[in-house]
CSV table of C-alpha atoms and ligand atoms in Angstrom, one decimal:
chain,number,residue,atom,x,y,z
A,547,MET,CA,-33.5,20.7,12.2
A,548,SER,CA,-35.2,17.4,13.0
A,549,ASP,CA,-35.0,15.2,15.9
A,550,GLN,CA,-36.2,11.9,14.5
A,551,ASN,CA,-34.0,9.5,16.5
A,552,ALA,CA,-34.6,8.1,19.8
A,553,ILE,CA,-31.7,8.4,22.2
A,554,ARG,CA,-29.0,5.8,21.2
A,555,ASP,CA,-27.0,3.9,23.6
A,556,THR,CA,-23.9,4.3,21.5
A,557,VAL,CA,-22.8,5.9,18.3
A,558,ILE,CA,-19.6,5.0,16.5
A,559,LEU,CA,-17.9,7.5,14.2
A,560,GLY,CA,-16.0,5.7,11.5
A,561,SER,CA,-16.2,2.4,9.7
A,562,GLY,CA,-12.5,1.3,9.5
A,563,CYS,CA,-11.0,-1.5,11.5
A,564,ALA,CA,-11.4,0.3,14.9
A,565,GLY,CA,-15.0,1.4,14.3
A,566,LEU,CA,-16.2,-1.9,13.0
A,567,THR,CA,-14.5,-3.9,15.8
A,568,ALA,CA,-16.2,-1.6,18.3
A,569,ALA,CA,-19.5,-2.2,16.4
A,570,ILE,CA,-19.1,-6.0,16.6
A,571,TYR,CA,-18.5,-5.8,20.4
A,572,ALA,CA,-21.2,-3.2,21.1
A,573,GLY,CA,-23.6,-5.2,18.9
A,574,ARG,CA,-22.9,-8.4,20.8
A,575,ALA,CA,-23.6,-6.5,24.0
A,576,ASN,CA,-27.1,-5.6,22.6
A,577,LEU,CA,-26.4,-1.9,22.3
A,578,ASN,CA,-27.6,-1.6,18.7
A,579,PRO,CA,-24.7,0.7,17.8
A,580,LEU,CA,-25.2,3.2,15.1
A,581,VAL,CA,-22.1,3.5,12.9
A,582,LEU,CA,-21.7,6.7,10.9
A,583,GLU,CA,-19.5,5.5,8.1
A,584,GLY,CA,-17.7,8.8,7.5
A,585,HIS,CA,-16.0,10.3,4.5
A,586,GLU,CA,-13.9,7.2,3.7
A,587,PRO,CA,-16.2,4.2,4.3
A,588,GLY,CA,-14.1,1.3,5.4
A,589,GLY,CA,-11.2,3.5,6.2
A,590,GLN,CA,-7.6,3.1,5.0
A,591,LEU,CA,-7.9,-0.7,4.6
A,592,SER,CA,-10.5,-0.2,1.9
A,593,ILE,CA,-7.8,1.3,-0.3
A,594,THR,CA,-5.2,-1.3,0.5
A,595,THR,CA,-4.7,-4.4,-1.6
A,596,LEU,CA,-3.3,-7.5,0.1
A,597,VAL,CA,-3.1,-7.5,3.9
A,598,GLU,CA,-0.7,-10.2,4.9
A,599,ASN,CA,-0.2,-9.4,8.6
A,600,PHE,CA,-3.7,-9.6,10.0
A,601,PRO,CA,-3.8,-12.7,12.1
A,602,GLY,CA,-6.1,-15.5,10.9
A,603,TRP,CA,-5.4,-15.2,7.1
A,604,PRO,CA,-2.3,-17.3,6.4
A,605,ASP,CA,-2.4,-16.4,2.7
A,606,GLY,CA,-3.4,-12.8,3.3
A,607,VAL,CA,-6.7,-11.1,2.7
A,608,GLN,CA,-7.6,-8.2,0.4
A,609,GLY,CA,-8.2,-5.0,2.5
A,610,PRO,CA,-11.7,-4.4,1.1
A,611,GLU,CA,-12.7,-8.0,1.8
A,612,LEU,CA,-11.5,-7.8,5.3
A,613,ILE,CA,-13.6,-4.7,5.8
A,614,GLU,CA,-16.6,-6.2,4.1
A,615,ASN,CA,-16.4,-9.2,6.4
A,616,MET,CA,-16.2,-7.0,9.5
A,617,LYS,CA,-19.3,-5.0,8.3
A,618,LYS,CA,-21.3,-8.2,7.9
A,619,GLN,CA,-20.1,-9.4,11.3
A,620,ALA,CA,-21.2,-6.1,12.9
A,621,MET,CA,-24.6,-6.1,11.2
A,622,ARG,CA,-25.2,-9.7,12.2
A,623,PHE,CA,-25.1,-8.5,15.8
A,624,GLY,CA,-27.5,-5.6,15.2
A,625,ALA,CA,-25.2,-2.7,14.2
A,626,GLU,CA,-26.8,-0.1,12.0
A,627,LEU,CA,-24.5,1.3,9.4
A,628,ARG,CA,-25.3,4.7,8.0
A,629,MET,CA,-23.6,6.4,5.0
A,630,ALA,CA,-23.2,9.7,6.8
A,631,HIS,CA,-20.6,11.9,8.4
A,632,LEU,CA,-20.6,14.1,11.4
A,633,THR,CA,-21.1,17.8,10.8
A,634,SER,CA,-21.2,19.0,14.4
A,635,ALA,CA,-20.8,17.6,17.9
A,636,ASP,CA,-21.8,18.8,21.4
A,637,LEU,CA,-20.2,16.8,24.1
A,638,THR,CA,-21.1,19.2,26.9
A,639,THR,CA,-24.8,18.1,27.0
A,640,THR,CA,-26.2,14.8,28.3
A,641,PRO,CA,-27.0,12.9,26.2
A,642,PHE,CA,-24.4,14.0,23.7
A,643,GLU,CA,-25.7,15.6,20.5
A,644,LEU,CA,-24.3,14.8,17.1
A,645,GLY,CA,-25.2,16.8,14.1
A,646,VAL,CA,-25.5,14.8,10.8
A,647,GLY,CA,-26.6,17.3,8.2
A,648,LYS,CA,-30.0,18.6,9.3
A,649,ASP,CA,-30.5,15.8,11.9
A,650,ILE,CA,-29.4,15.7,15.5
A,651,ILE,CA,-28.6,12.3,17.0
A,652,GLN,CA,-28.6,12.0,20.7
A,653,THR,CA,-26.5,9.3,22.3
A,654,ARG,CA,-25.5,8.3,25.8
A,655,SER,CA,-22.0,7.3,24.7
A,656,LEU,CA,-19.7,7.9,21.7
A,657,ILE,CA,-16.8,6.0,20.2
A,658,ILE,CA,-14.6,8.1,18.0
A,659,ALA,CA,-12.9,5.9,15.4
A,660,SER,CA,-12.7,8.5,12.6
A,661,GLY,CA,-9.1,7.5,11.7
A,662,ALA,CA,-6.4,9.4,10.0
A,663,SER,CA,-6.0,10.0,6.3
A,664,ALA,CA,-2.6,9.6,4.6
A,665,ARG,CA,-1.5,12.8,3.0
A,666,TRP,CA,-1.2,12.5,-0.8
A,667,LEU,CA,0.5,14.7,-3.3
A,668,GLY,CA,-2.8,15.3,-5.0
A,669,LEU,CA,-1.6,14.6,-8.6
A,670,PRO,CA,-4.3,12.9,-10.8
A,671,SER,CA,-1.7,10.4,-12.0
A,672,GLU,CA,-0.8,9.5,-8.4
A,673,GLN,CA,-4.5,9.0,-7.5
A,674,ALA,CA,-5.0,6.8,-10.6
A,675,LEU,CA,-2.1,4.5,-9.6
A,676,ILE,CA,-3.0,3.9,-5.9
A,677,GLY,CA,-2.7,0.2,-5.5
A,678,PHE,CA,-0.8,-0.1,-8.8
A,679,GLY,CA,2.7,0.9,-7.6
A,680,VAL,CA,1.6,3.9,-5.5
A,681,SER,CA,1.1,3.3,-1.8
A,682,SER,CA,1.0,5.2,1.5
A,683,CYS,CA,1.7,2.2,3.7
A,684,ALA,CA,5.2,0.6,3.5
A,685,THR,CA,4.2,-2.0,6.2
A,686,CYS,CA,1.2,-3.1,4.1
A,687,ASP,CA,2.7,-3.1,0.6
A,688,GLY,CA,6.5,-3.2,1.1
A,689,PHE,CA,6.7,-6.9,0.3
A,690,PHE,CA,5.4,-6.2,-3.3
A,691,ALA,CA,8.5,-4.0,-3.9
A,692,SER,CA,10.8,-7.0,-3.6
A,693,GLY,CA,13.7,-6.9,-6.0
A,694,LYS,CA,12.6,-3.5,-7.4
A,695,GLU,CA,13.9,0.1,-7.5
A,696,ILE,CA,11.5,2.4,-5.6
A,697,ALA,CA,11.0,5.9,-4.4
A,698,VAL,CA,9.9,7.2,-1.0
A,699,ILE,CA,8.5,10.7,-0.8
A,700,GLY,CA,9.1,12.9,2.2
A,701,GLY,CA,11.9,14.2,4.5
A,702,GLY,CA,10.5,13.5,7.9
A,703,ASP,CA,10.7,10.5,10.3
A,704,SER,CA,7.9,8.7,8.5
A,705,ALA,CA,9.9,8.8,5.2
A,706,MET,CA,13.1,7.7,6.9
A,707,GLU,CA,11.4,4.9,8.7
A,708,GLU,CA,9.7,3.7,5.5
A,709,ALA,CA,12.9,4.0,3.5
A,710,LEU,CA,14.9,1.9,6.0
A,711,PHE,CA,12.1,-0.7,6.2
A,712,LEU,CA,11.8,-0.9,2.5
A,713,THR,CA,15.5,-1.7,2.0
A,714,ARG,CA,14.5,-5.2,3.2
A,715,PHE,CA,12.7,-5.7,-0.1
A,716,ALA,CA,13.8,-3.1,-2.7
A,717,THR,CA,17.2,-3.2,-4.3
A,718,LYS,CA,17.4,0.6,-4.3
A,719,VAL,CA,15.4,3.3,-2.4
A,720,THR,CA,15.5,6.9,-3.6
A,721,VAL,CA,14.2,9.3,-0.9
A,722,ILE,CA,12.7,12.4,-2.6
A,723,ASN,CA,12.6,15.5,-0.4
A,724,ARG,CA,10.9,18.6,-1.6
A,725,SER,CA,13.0,20.8,0.7
A,726,GLU,CA,16.7,21.5,1.1
A,727,ASN,CA,16.7,20.3,4.7
A,728,PHE,CA,15.1,17.3,6.4
A,729,ARG,CA,12.5,17.3,9.1
A,730,ALA,CA,13.6,13.9,10.3
A,731,SER,CA,15.2,13.4,13.7
A,732,ARG,CA,19.0,13.1,13.7
A,733,ILE,CA,19.1,9.5,14.6
A,734,MET,CA,16.7,8.4,11.9
A,735,LEU,CA,18.4,10.5,9.3
A,736,GLU,CA,21.9,9.2,10.2
A,737,ARG,CA,20.7,5.7,9.8
A,738,ALA,CA,19.1,6.4,6.4
A,739,VAL,CA,22.1,8.3,5.1
A,740,ALA,CA,24.5,5.5,6.2
A,741,HIS,CA,22.5,2.9,4.4
A,742,PRO,CA,24.1,1.8,1.1
A,743,GLN,CA,20.8,1.1,-0.6
A,744,ILE,CA,19.3,4.6,0.1
A,745,GLU,CA,19.9,7.6,-2.1
A,746,PHE,CA,18.6,11.1,-1.6
A,747,LEU,CA,17.2,13.9,-3.9
A,748,HIS,CA,16.6,17.3,-2.5
A,749,ASN,CA,14.6,20.3,-3.6
A,750,THR,CA,12.8,17.8,-5.9
A,751,LEU,CA,9.1,17.8,-6.8
A,752,ILE,CA,7.1,15.1,-8.4
A,753,GLU,CA,5.3,16.4,-11.4
A,754,GLU,CA,3.8,13.2,-12.7
A,755,CYS,CA,3.6,9.5,-12.1
A,756,ILE,CA,4.2,7.6,-15.3
A,757,GLY,CA,2.2,4.4,-16.1
A,758,VAL,CA,-1.4,5.4,-15.8
A,759,GLU,CA,-2.4,3.8,-19.1
A,760,GLU,CA,-0.6,0.5,-18.2
A,761,LYS,CA,-2.1,0.7,-14.7
A,762,ASP,CA,1.4,0.1,-13.4
A,763,LEU,CA,3.9,2.7,-12.1
A,764,LYS,CA,6.9,2.9,-14.5
A,765,GLY,CA,8.6,6.1,-13.2
A,766,LEU,CA,8.4,9.6,-11.9
A,767,ARG,CA,8.7,12.8,-13.7
A,768,LEU,CA,10.8,15.0,-11.4
A,769,HIS,CA,11.6,18.7,-11.2
A,770,ASN,CA,14.5,20.2,-9.2
A,771,ARG,CA,13.0,23.5,-8.1
A,772,LYS,CA,16.4,25.0,-7.4
A,773,THR,CA,18.2,24.2,-10.6
A,774,GLY,CA,15.1,23.9,-12.8
A,775,GLU,CA,16.3,20.5,-14.1
A,776,ARG,CA,13.6,18.0,-15.2
A,777,TRP,CA,14.1,14.3,-15.7
A,778,THR,CA,12.4,10.9,-15.3
A,779,LEU,CA,13.4,8.5,-12.5
A,780,PRO,CA,12.5,4.9,-13.4
A,781,VAL,CA,10.9,3.3,-10.3
A,782,SER,CA,8.3,0.5,-9.9
A,783,PHE,CA,6.9,1.7,-6.6
A,784,MET,CA,6.3,5.1,-4.9
A,785,PHE,CA,5.6,5.2,-1.2
A,786,LEU,CA,4.3,8.4,0.3
A,787,GLY,CA,5.8,9.3,3.7
A,788,ILE,CA,4.6,12.8,3.9
A,789,GLY,CA,2.5,12.3,7.1
A,790,HIS,CA,-1.1,11.7,8.1
A,791,GLU,CA,-3.9,13.9,9.1
A,792,PRO,CA,-6.0,12.7,12.0
A,793,ASN,CA,-9.7,13.2,11.4
A,794,ALA,CA,-10.4,15.0,14.6
A,795,LYS,CA,-10.8,18.6,13.6
A,796,MET,CA,-14.5,18.6,14.5
A,797,PHE,CA,-13.5,18.0,18.2
A,798,GLU,CA,-11.2,21.0,18.5
A,799,GLY,CA,-12.1,22.8,21.7
A,800,GLN,CA,-14.2,19.9,23.0
A,801,LEU,CA,-11.4,17.3,23.4
A,802,ASP,CA,-7.7,17.6,24.2
A,803,LEU,CA,-5.8,17.2,20.9
A,804,ASP,CA,-2.0,17.2,20.6
A,805,ALA,CA,0.0,19.6,18.5
A,806,ASP,CA,-0.6,17.6,15.3
A,807,GLY,CA,-4.3,17.3,15.9
A,808,TYR,CA,-4.4,13.7,17.2
A,809,ILE,CA,-6.9,13.1,20.1
A,810,LYS,CA,-4.9,12.7,23.3
A,811,THR,CA,-5.8,9.5,25.1
A,812,GLU,CA,-4.9,7.8,28.3
A,813,ASP,CA,-4.7,4.0,28.2
A,814,ASN,CA,-5.3,4.3,24.4
A,815,ILE,CA,-9.0,5.2,24.7
A,816,PHE,CA,-9.9,7.6,27.4
A,817,VAL,CA,-10.3,11.2,26.3
A,818,SER,CA,-10.2,14.4,28.2
A,819,ILE,CA,-10.8,18.2,28.0
A,820,LEU,CA,-8.3,20.4,29.8
A,821,GLY,CA,-6.9,17.3,31.3
A,822,GLU,CA,-10.2,16.1,32.8
A,823,ARG,CA,-11.5,12.8,31.6
A,824,ILE,CA,-14.9,12.8,29.8
A,825,ASN,CA,-17.0,9.9,30.8
A,826,GLY,CA,-18.9,8.2,28.0
A,827,VAL,CA,-16.6,9.3,25.1
A,828,TYR,CA,-13.8,7.1,23.9
A,829,ALA,CA,-11.4,7.4,21.0
A,830,CYS,CA,-9.7,4.4,19.3
A,831,GLY,CA,-7.7,3.6,16.2
A,832,ASP,CA,-5.6,6.0,14.2
A,833,VAL,CA,-7.4,9.2,15.3
A,834,GLN,CA,-5.4,8.8,18.6
A,835,ASP,CA,-2.5,6.6,17.4
A,836,ARG,CA,0.4,8.1,15.6
A,837,ARG,CA,2.8,5.4,16.6
A,838,TYR,CA,1.5,2.0,15.4
A,839,ARG,CA,-1.2,2.7,12.9
A,840,GLN,CA,-1.9,-1.0,12.2
A,841,ALA,CA,-5.2,-2.7,11.4
A,842,ILE,CA,-4.8,-5.0,14.3
A,843,THR,CA,-3.9,-2.3,16.9
A,844,ALA,CA,-6.9,-0.3,15.6
A,845,ALA,CA,-9.1,-3.3,16.1
A,846,GLY,CA,-7.7,-3.8,19.6
A,847,THR,CA,-8.4,-0.3,20.7
A,848,GLY,CA,-11.9,-0.5,19.1
A,849,CYS,CA,-12.6,-3.6,21.2
A,850,MET,CA,-11.4,-1.8,24.3
A,851,ALA,CA,-13.6,1.3,23.6
A,852,ALA,CA,-16.7,-0.9,23.2
A,853,LEU,CA,-16.0,-2.8,26.4
A,854,GLU,CA,-15.6,0.6,28.2
A,855,VAL,CA,-19.0,1.8,26.7
A,856,GLU,CA,-20.6,-1.4,28.0
A,857,LYS,CA,-19.3,-0.7,31.5
A,858,TYR,CA,-20.2,2.9,31.4
A,859,LEU,CA,-23.8,2.2,30.4
A,860,GLU,CA,-24.1,-0.4,33.1
A,861,GLU,CA,-23.0,2.2,35.6
A,862,LEU,CA,-25.7,4.5,34.2
A,863,GLY,CA,-28.2,1.8,34.9
A,864,ARG,CA,-28.8,0.8,31.3
B,482,NDP,P1,6.5,15.4,9.2
B,482,NDP,O1,5.4,16.5,9.2
B,482,NDP,O2,7.5,15.4,10.2
B,482,NDP,O3,7.2,15.5,7.8
B,482,NDP,C1,6.5,15.5,6.6
B,482,NDP,C2,7.5,15.5,5.5
B,482,NDP,O4,6.7,15.4,4.3
B,482,NDP,C3,8.3,16.8,5.4
B,482,NDP,O5,9.6,16.4,4.9
B,482,NDP,C4,7.5,17.6,4.4
B,482,NDP,O6,8.3,18.5,3.6
B,482,NDP,C5,7.0,16.5,3.5
B,482,NDP,N1,5.8,16.9,2.8
B,482,NDP,C6,4.6,17.3,3.3
B,482,NDP,N2,3.7,17.5,2.4
B,482,NDP,C7,4.4,17.3,1.2
B,482,NDP,C8,4.0,17.4,-0.1
B,482,NDP,N3,2.7,17.7,-0.5
B,482,NDP,N4,4.9,17.1,-1.1
B,482,NDP,C9,6.1,16.7,-0.8
B,482,NDP,N5,6.6,16.6,0.5
B,482,NDP,C10,5.7,16.9,1.5
B,482,NDP,O7,5.6,14.1,9.2
B,482,NDP,P2,6.1,12.6,9.6
B,482,NDP,O8,4.9,11.7,9.3
B,482,NDP,O9,7.4,12.2,9.0
B,482,NDP,O10,6.2,12.7,11.2
B,482,NDP,C11,5.1,13.1,12.0
B,482,NDP,C12,5.5,13.0,13.5
B,482,NDP,O11,5.6,11.6,13.8
B,482,NDP,C13,6.9,13.6,13.8
B,482,NDP,O12,6.8,14.1,15.0
B,482,NDP,C14,7.8,12.4,13.8
B,482,NDP,O13,8.9,12.6,14.6
B,482,NDP,C15,6.9,11.3,14.3
B,482,NDP,N6,7.3,10.0,13.8
B,482,NDP,C16,8.2,9.3,14.5
B,482,NDP,C17,8.7,8.1,14.1
B,482,NDP,C18,9.7,7.4,14.9
B,482,NDP,O14,10.2,7.9,15.9
B,482,NDP,N7,10.0,6.1,14.6
B,482,NDP,C19,8.2,7.5,12.9
B,482,NDP,C20,7.3,8.3,12.1
B,482,NDP,C21,6.9,9.5,12.6
B,482,NDP,P3,8.7,20.0,4.1
B,482,NDP,O15,9.7,19.8,5.2
B,482,NDP,O16,9.1,20.6,2.9
B,482,NDP,O17,7.4,20.5,4.7
């Protein structure tokens, strides 16, 4: 174990929209933030294509370009970006101690912006077609499904919400549920069932996404696990609505998490343990937000977290 770092004023976990916005603000406040980029550098935006709803780009901007610009902006103000991820954390000591491989980083404050990862089916053909007809974000990519027949995977509220939203663009939406029953709430389900453009398949598994060679989704190879029937559904888009996993497991027992593992926050950024607020630690972006999950809301809470850090360090006399 080495202890090669001086005590940092602030460390930011995650380099998505929330983390990088926090880095820009903390950098401008002369805090020389250290950003640990995490398992998915750039976060979910780095695997999106065109982002059309981020204010300031009237013609849209590619997700990776937006992230790259944010990185440059953060580095211009003295943020240090490190390709590393957290392996342990001790928030009970002062300063806080963060394990990164064999190193221990000490920091007076911590911004957790580790995000959430969309759940995928895990099929190689699905992974190969992400951005080419396969998406986990209806809000981001729905527009590209205009005039097309598409599929939404899942049977929970996320899937119903996506299916209903996508009827604005797609001519037909087939919701594919692997189970007999839905997990969605009654109200969402009723709305989806009543919609003339939405159809449902139950007990149905996706075996393969077709179109890998053409780099363009052409259809889904399906299997009804009850009847054994196999067939191909021609669709041009597949949206995953099977949930997200917040990247907060390493804080189990050190921070209050909700039943699905999201960090519980008060006023979007303040964290607690057993209901008691922990000063100097803030969470922002998707790791604490199951509701909005937008780039702009992540950026907003990232900004709030950095401003709170500034205030906290000032109170410490830094
Ligand atoms: P849920 O966990 O509720 O549902 C996940 C769905 O995806 C289930 O139908 C599940 O099937 C299916 N699924 C999971 N893994 C796979 C897989 N590998 N292959 C195929 N299907 C799979 O997640 P949601 O994201 O829908 O909702 C999470 C929470 O957020 C809920 O509390 C929900 O109410 C809330 N929410 C509320 C919204 C609203 O009120 N507007 C909108 C979105 C979410 P199975 O049942 O077989 O496990």
